[in-house]
């Protein structure tokens, strides 16, 4: 849960697949981001409150809960509501996309998502969040 020590925006990666999480963490690190990782919704909640990342990227399928529910909870919590969330999922039905939007996700990326596309989406989301004053 400890973020990588470099400077740069902090991204909380919430993904139950360790390999996927590590691949994105390495790629984002090479793109100038610091990363913290969580493999469960419970870990993500704790990390979001403790670390106050600049953005949260969450899978929708987690071993202890639904990623949309997690994003909704974080967007409604006064302590974490200012943190933009990006859904990263293998599910791309219209219903899933609508659930993500309703949960407060500012972007939905469909797996397989190239790491450079994720990094670019994070840059845009942080830029938009900064422009709104968060």
PDB file of C-alpha atoms in Angstrom:
ATOM      1  CA  UNK A   1       0.000   0.000   0.000  1.00  0.00           C
ATOM      2  CA  UNK A   2       3.002   2.332   0.340  1.00  0.00           C
ATOM      3  CA  UNK A   3       3.326   4.555  -2.711  1.00  0.00           C
ATOM      4  CA  UNK A   4       6.406   4.450  -4.883  1.00  0.00           C
ATOM      5  CA  UNK A   5       8.891   7.125  -3.756  1.00  0.00           C
ATOM      6  CA  UNK A   6       9.211   9.228  -6.941  1.00  0.00           C
ATOM      7  CA  UNK A   7       7.564  12.593  -7.402  1.00  0.00           C
ATOM      8  CA  UNK A   8       4.569  12.997  -9.658  1.00  0.00           C
ATOM      9  CA  UNK A   9       0.829  12.429  -9.311  1.00  0.00           C
ATOM     10  CA  UNK A  10      -0.189   9.497  -7.117  1.00  0.00           C
ATOM     11  CA  UNK A  11      -2.377   6.832  -8.733  1.00  0.00           C
ATOM     12  CA  UNK A  12      -4.125   4.176  -6.640  1.00  0.00           C
ATOM     13  CA  UNK A  13      -4.426   0.990  -8.727  1.00  0.00           C
ATOM     14  CA  UNK A  14      -7.240  -1.268  -7.537  1.00  0.00           C
ATOM     15  CA  UNK A  15      -6.973  -4.604  -9.319  1.00  0.00           C
ATOM     16  CA  UNK A  16      -7.316  -8.153  -7.999  1.00  0.00           C
ATOM     17  CA  UNK A  17      -4.850  -9.606 -10.538  1.00  0.00           C
ATOM     18  CA  UNK A  18      -1.358  -9.079  -9.118  1.00  0.00           C
ATOM     19  CA  UNK A  19       0.250  -9.452 -12.566  1.00  0.00           C
ATOM     20  CA  UNK A  20      -2.038  -6.850 -14.131  1.00  0.00           C
ATOM     21  CA  UNK A  21      -1.575  -4.490 -11.188  1.00  0.00           C
ATOM     22  CA  UNK A  22       2.210  -4.790 -11.327  1.00  0.00           C
ATOM     23  CA  UNK A  23       2.306  -4.345 -15.113  1.00  0.00           C
ATOM     24  CA  UNK A  24       0.309  -1.104 -14.868  1.00  0.00           C
ATOM     25  CA  UNK A  25       2.350   0.085 -11.865  1.00  0.00           C
ATOM     26  CA  UNK A  26       5.632  -0.349 -13.751  1.00  0.00           C
ATOM     27  CA  UNK A  27       4.274   1.311 -16.892  1.00  0.00           C
ATOM     28  CA  UNK A  28       2.783   4.229 -14.965  1.00  0.00           C
ATOM     29  CA  UNK A  29       6.042   4.643 -13.055  1.00  0.00           C
ATOM     30  CA  UNK A  30       7.865   4.948 -16.371  1.00  0.00           C
ATOM     31  CA  UNK A  31       5.287   7.591 -17.387  1.00  0.00           C
ATOM     32  CA  UNK A  32       6.075   9.762 -14.366  1.00  0.00           C
ATOM     33  CA  UNK A  33       3.382   8.639 -11.934  1.00  0.00           C
ATOM     34  CA  UNK A  34       3.729   7.366  -8.399  1.00  0.00           C
ATOM     35  CA  UNK A  35       1.566   4.340  -7.689  1.00  0.00           C
ATOM     36  CA  UNK A  36       0.000   2.605  -4.733  1.00  0.00           C
ATOM     37  CA  UNK A  37      -1.710  -0.747  -5.135  1.00  0.00           C
ATOM     38  CA  UNK A  38      -4.766  -2.456  -3.661  1.00  0.00           C
ATOM     39  CA  UNK A  39      -6.047  -5.927  -4.475  1.00  0.00           C
ATOM     40  CA  UNK A  40      -9.422  -5.666  -2.727  1.00  0.00           C
ATOM     41  CA  UNK A  41     -12.155  -3.094  -2.145  1.00  0.00           C
ATOM     42  CA  UNK A  42     -11.278  -3.014   1.566  1.00  0.00           C
ATOM     43  CA  UNK A  43      -7.613  -2.267   0.816  1.00  0.00           C
ATOM     44  CA  UNK A  44      -8.699   0.389  -1.683  1.00  0.00           C
ATOM     45  CA  UNK A  45     -10.932   2.148   0.870  1.00  0.00           C
ATOM     46  CA  UNK A  46      -8.114   2.238   3.418  1.00  0.00           C
ATOM     47  CA  UNK A  47      -5.533   3.401   0.870  1.00  0.00           C
ATOM     48  CA  UNK A  48      -7.808   6.113  -0.553  1.00  0.00           C
ATOM     49  CA  UNK A  49      -8.379   7.581   2.905  1.00  0.00           C
ATOM     50  CA  UNK A  50      -4.775   7.232   4.083  1.00  0.00           C
ATOM     51  CA  UNK A  51      -2.969   8.332   0.910  1.00  0.00           C
ATOM     52  CA  UNK A  52      -5.429  10.720  -0.791  1.00  0.00           C
ATOM     53  CA  UNK A  53      -4.252   9.799  -4.304  1.00  0.00           C
ATOM     54  CA  UNK A  54      -4.679  12.159  -7.248  1.00  0.00           C
ATOM     55  CA  UNK A  55      -6.728   9.536  -9.102  1.00  0.00           C
ATOM     56  CA  UNK A  56      -8.065   6.032  -8.467  1.00  0.00           C
ATOM     57  CA  UNK A  57      -8.109   3.398 -11.207  1.00  0.00           C
ATOM     58  CA  UNK A  58     -10.361   0.487 -10.259  1.00  0.00           C
ATOM     59  CA  UNK A  59     -11.260  -2.847 -11.758  1.00  0.00           C
ATOM     60  CA  UNK A  60     -14.962  -3.633 -11.464  1.00  0.00           C
ATOM     61  CA  UNK A  61     -14.530  -7.248 -10.388  1.00  0.00           C
ATOM     62  CA  UNK A  62     -12.927  -7.461  -6.960  1.00  0.00           C
ATOM     63  CA  UNK A  63     -12.815 -10.461  -4.620  1.00  0.00           C
ATOM     64  CA  UNK A  64     -14.659  -8.664  -1.817  1.00  0.00           C
ATOM     65  CA  UNK A  65     -17.026  -6.430  -3.717  1.00  0.00           C
ATOM     66  CA  UNK A  66     -18.064  -4.663  -6.870  1.00  0.00           C
ATOM     67  CA  UNK A  67     -15.807  -1.927  -8.243  1.00  0.00           C
ATOM     68  CA  UNK A  68     -18.803   0.255  -9.165  1.00  0.00           C
ATOM     69  CA  UNK A  69     -20.023   0.081  -5.577  1.00  0.00           C
ATOM     70  CA  UNK A  70     -16.521   0.997  -4.386  1.00  0.00           C
ATOM     71  CA  UNK A  71     -16.359   3.993  -6.741  1.00  0.00           C
ATOM     72  CA  UNK A  72     -19.830   5.145  -5.645  1.00  0.00           C
ATOM     73  CA  UNK A  73     -18.847   4.858  -1.992  1.00  0.00           C
ATOM     74  CA  UNK A  74     -15.640   6.828  -2.532  1.00  0.00           C
ATOM     75  CA  UNK A  75     -17.415   9.543  -4.540  1.00  0.00           C
ATOM     76  CA  UNK A  76     -20.001   9.992  -1.757  1.00  0.00           C
ATOM     77  CA  UNK A  77     -17.520  10.010   1.137  1.00  0.00           C
ATOM     78  CA  UNK A  78     -16.602  13.636   1.996  1.00  0.00           C
ATOM     79  CA  UNK A  79     -12.993  12.579   2.618  1.00  0.00           C
ATOM     80  CA  UNK A  80     -12.527  11.007  -0.831  1.00  0.00           C
ATOM     81  CA  UNK A  81     -15.214  12.637  -2.985  1.00  0.00           C
ATOM     82  CA  UNK A  82     -12.708  14.953  -4.669  1.00  0.00           C
ATOM     83  CA  UNK A  83     -10.616  12.059  -5.992  1.00  0.00           C
ATOM     84  CA  UNK A  84     -11.554  11.207  -9.588  1.00  0.00           C
ATOM     85  CA  UNK A  85     -12.077   7.530 -10.355  1.00  0.00           C
ATOM     86  CA  UNK A  86     -11.460   5.649 -13.584  1.00  0.00           C
ATOM     87  CA  UNK A  87     -13.067   2.243 -14.118  1.00  0.00           C
ATOM     88  CA  UNK A  88     -10.825  -0.281 -15.851  1.00  0.00           C
ATOM     89  CA  UNK A  89     -12.848  -3.319 -16.813  1.00  0.00           C
ATOM     90  CA  UNK A  90     -13.313  -6.228 -19.137  1.00  0.00           C
ATOM     91  CA  UNK A  91     -17.063  -5.609 -19.025  1.00  0.00           C
ATOM     92  CA  UNK A  92     -18.226  -3.164 -21.668  1.00  0.00           C
ATOM     93  CA  UNK A  93     -21.989  -3.562 -21.961  1.00  0.00           C
ATOM     94  CA  UNK A  94     -24.102  -0.429 -22.008  1.00  0.00           C
ATOM     95  CA  UNK A  95     -25.447  -1.376 -18.606  1.00  0.00           C
ATOM     96  CA  UNK A  96     -21.924  -1.631 -17.143  1.00  0.00           C
ATOM     97  CA  UNK A  97     -20.952   1.728 -18.628  1.00  0.00           C
ATOM     98  CA  UNK A  98     -24.093   3.352 -17.216  1.00  0.00           C
ATOM     99  CA  UNK A  99     -23.414   1.854 -13.778  1.00  0.00           C
ATOM    100  CA  UNK A 100     -19.880   3.294 -13.865  1.00  0.00           C
ATOM    101  CA  UNK A 101     -21.152   6.756 -14.751  1.00  0.00           C
ATOM    102  CA  UNK A 102     -23.811   6.572 -12.027  1.00  0.00           C
ATOM    103  CA  UNK A 103     -21.109   5.529  -9.547  1.00  0.00           C
ATOM    104  CA  UNK A 104     -19.151   8.699 -10.251  1.00  0.00           C
ATOM    105  CA  UNK A 105     -16.468   7.286 -12.547  1.00  0.00           C
ATOM    106  CA  UNK A 106     -15.122  10.032 -14.788  1.00  0.00           C
ATOM    107  CA  UNK A 107     -13.810   7.569 -17.389  1.00  0.00           C
ATOM    108  CA  UNK A 108     -14.310   3.921 -18.296  1.00  0.00           C
ATOM    109  CA  UNK A 109     -11.479   2.056 -20.002  1.00  0.00           C
ATOM    110  CA  UNK A 110     -12.063  -1.418 -21.400  1.00  0.00           C
ATOM    111  CA  UNK A 111      -9.470  -4.170 -20.995  1.00  0.00           C
ATOM    112  CA  UNK A 112      -7.231  -5.013 -22.587  1.00  0.00           C
ATOM    113  CA  UNK A 113      -6.141  -1.411 -22.156  1.00  0.00           C
ATOM    114  CA  UNK A 114      -2.598  -0.556 -23.247  1.00  0.00           C
ATOM    115  CA  UNK A 115      -0.605   1.041 -20.414  1.00  0.00           C
ATOM    116  CA  UNK A 116       0.107   4.145 -22.493  1.00  0.00           C
ATOM    117  CA  UNK A 117      -3.652   4.636 -23.054  1.00  0.00           C
ATOM    118  CA  UNK A 118      -4.198   4.358 -19.289  1.00  0.00           C
ATOM    119  CA  UNK A 119      -1.415   6.874 -18.608  1.00  0.00           C
ATOM    120  CA  UNK A 120      -2.919   9.323 -21.110  1.00  0.00           C
ATOM    121  CA  UNK A 121      -6.417   8.932 -19.599  1.00  0.00           C
ATOM    122  CA  UNK A 122      -4.965   9.595 -16.130  1.00  0.00           C
ATOM    123  CA  UNK A 123      -3.206  12.743 -17.380  1.00  0.00           C
ATOM    124  CA  UNK A 124      -6.471  14.029 -18.882  1.00  0.00           C
ATOM    125  CA  UNK A 125      -8.482  13.233 -15.740  1.00  0.00           C
ATOM    126  CA  UNK A 126      -5.935  14.950 -13.474  1.00  0.00           C
ATOM    127  CA  UNK A 127      -5.873  17.971 -15.783  1.00  0.00           C
ATOM    128  CA  UNK A 128      -9.691  18.171 -15.774  1.00  0.00           C
ATOM    129  CA  UNK A 129      -9.793  17.731 -11.998  1.00  0.00           C
ATOM    130  CA  UNK A 130      -7.231  20.509 -11.518  1.00  0.00           C
ATOM    131  CA  UNK A 131      -9.210  22.799 -13.833  1.00  0.00           C
ATOM    132  CA  UNK A 132     -12.313  22.211 -11.662  1.00  0.00           C
ATOM    133  CA  UNK A 133     -10.347  23.152  -8.560  1.00  0.00           C
ATOM    134  CA  UNK A 134     -10.070  19.707  -6.901  1.00  0.00           C
TER     135      UNK A 134
END
